[in-house]
Short mmCIF file of C-alpha atoms in Angstrom, two decimals:
data_model
loop_
_atom_site.label_atom_id
_atom_site.label_comp_id
_atom_site.label_asym_id
_atom_site.label_seq_id
_atom_site.Cartn_x
_atom_site.Cartn_y
_atom_site.Cartn_z
CA UNK A 3 63.99 -36.92 58.84
CA UNK A 4 61.52 -35.82 59.98
CA UNK A 5 60.62 -33.06 57.55
CA UNK A 6 59.25 -30.71 58.61
CA UNK A 7 60.45 -30.94 62.19
CA UNK A 8 59.48 -29.05 65.31
CA UNK A 9 61.80 -26.78 67.25
CA UNK A 10 63.75 -28.91 69.72
CA UNK A 11 63.03 -32.16 67.86
CA UNK A 12 65.93 -34.37 66.78
CA UNK A 13 66.62 -34.28 63.03
CA UNK A 14 68.57 -37.17 61.53
CA UNK A 15 70.56 -36.72 58.32
CA UNK A 16 71.50 -39.92 56.45
CA UNK A 17 73.85 -40.39 53.48
CA UNK A 18 73.11 -43.32 51.16
CA UNK A 19 76.34 -44.37 49.45
CA UNK A 20 76.59 -46.43 46.27
CA UNK A 21 79.87 -47.32 44.62
CA UNK A 22 83.29 -46.70 46.04
CA UNK A 23 85.36 -48.95 48.26
CA UNK A 24 84.32 -49.23 51.92
CA UNK A 25 84.94 -48.32 54.62
CA UNK A 26 83.72 -44.77 54.12
CA UNK A 27 84.38 -41.63 56.14
CA UNK A 28 81.85 -38.81 56.40
CA UNK A 29 82.22 -35.08 57.00
CA UNK A 30 78.97 -33.15 57.54
CA UNK A 31 78.49 -29.39 57.12
CA UNK A 32 75.58 -26.99 56.96
CA UNK A 33 73.32 -24.77 59.04
CA UNK A 34 74.33 -24.83 62.72
CA UNK A 35 76.46 -27.96 62.22
CA UNK A 36 79.78 -27.74 64.11
CA UNK A 37 82.86 -27.28 61.93
CA UNK A 38 85.75 -28.09 64.23
CA UNK A 39 85.62 -30.97 64.16
CA UNK A 40 82.86 -31.68 61.67
CA UNK A 41 80.55 -34.54 62.65
CA UNK A 42 81.63 -37.83 61.05
CA UNK A 43 78.79 -40.22 61.91
CA UNK A 44 76.32 -41.59 59.39
CA UNK A 45 73.52 -41.12 60.16
CA UNK A 46 74.12 -37.79 61.91
CA UNK A 47 71.57 -36.31 64.35
CA UNK A 48 71.16 -32.72 65.50
CA UNK A 49 68.63 -30.66 67.47
CA UNK A 50 68.07 -27.19 66.01
CA UNK A 51 67.39 -24.33 68.43
CA UNK A 52 65.98 -21.87 65.88
CA UNK A 53 63.13 -22.06 63.39
CA UNK A 54 63.56 -21.80 59.63
CA UNK A 55 65.06 -23.75 56.76
CA UNK A 56 68.22 -25.71 57.58
CA UNK A 57 70.63 -27.39 55.17
CA UNK A 58 73.16 -30.17 55.43
CA UNK A 59 75.65 -31.65 53.02
CA UNK A 60 78.16 -34.45 53.44
CA UNK A 61 81.49 -35.29 51.87
CA UNK A 62 82.03 -39.05 51.65
CA UNK A 63 85.53 -40.46 51.21
CA UNK A 64 86.25 -44.11 50.49
CA UNK A 65 89.27 -46.21 51.46
CA UNK A 66 91.04 -45.22 48.20
CA UNK A 67 90.73 -41.51 49.18
CA UNK A 68 88.13 -40.87 46.47
CA UNK A 69 85.71 -38.19 47.70
CA UNK A 70 82.24 -37.17 46.61
CA UNK A 71 79.99 -34.36 47.83
CA UNK A 72 76.29 -35.04 48.26
CA UNK A 73 73.88 -32.29 47.22
CA UNK A 74 72.56 -30.23 50.11
CA UNK A 75 69.45 -31.55 51.82
CA UNK A 76 66.95 -29.23 53.48
CA UNK A 77 64.59 -29.43 56.41
CA UNK A 78 62.14 -26.85 57.70
CA UNK A 79 62.09 -26.31 61.47
CA UNK A 80 58.73 -25.06 62.71
CA UNK A 81 57.67 -23.64 66.05
CA UNK A 82 56.17 -26.26 68.37
CA UNK A 83 52.62 -25.08 69.18
CA UNK A 84 52.72 -27.12 72.41
CA UNK A 85 55.89 -25.36 73.63
CA UNK A 86 55.36 -23.44 76.84
CA UNK A 87 57.80 -20.69 77.74
CA UNK A 88 58.41 -20.03 81.41
#
């Protein structure tokens, strides 16, 4: 959220987990999301610096080492009409 978002606005990705044995660990990946190390917070927030469609997916692992991949989510980043370039 939010969707769509404006360039420079914080986007927050949230994984809703059902089942499994807590505690859970999270590993996020997708458009412009760092890979080394991958973010592990839930929810995870990012500010995109380019316009266009962005995706994110998360792998959730429970305490028994059972993992599941969430389908990719998408958000559209639009140009901020109030942005003033200097």
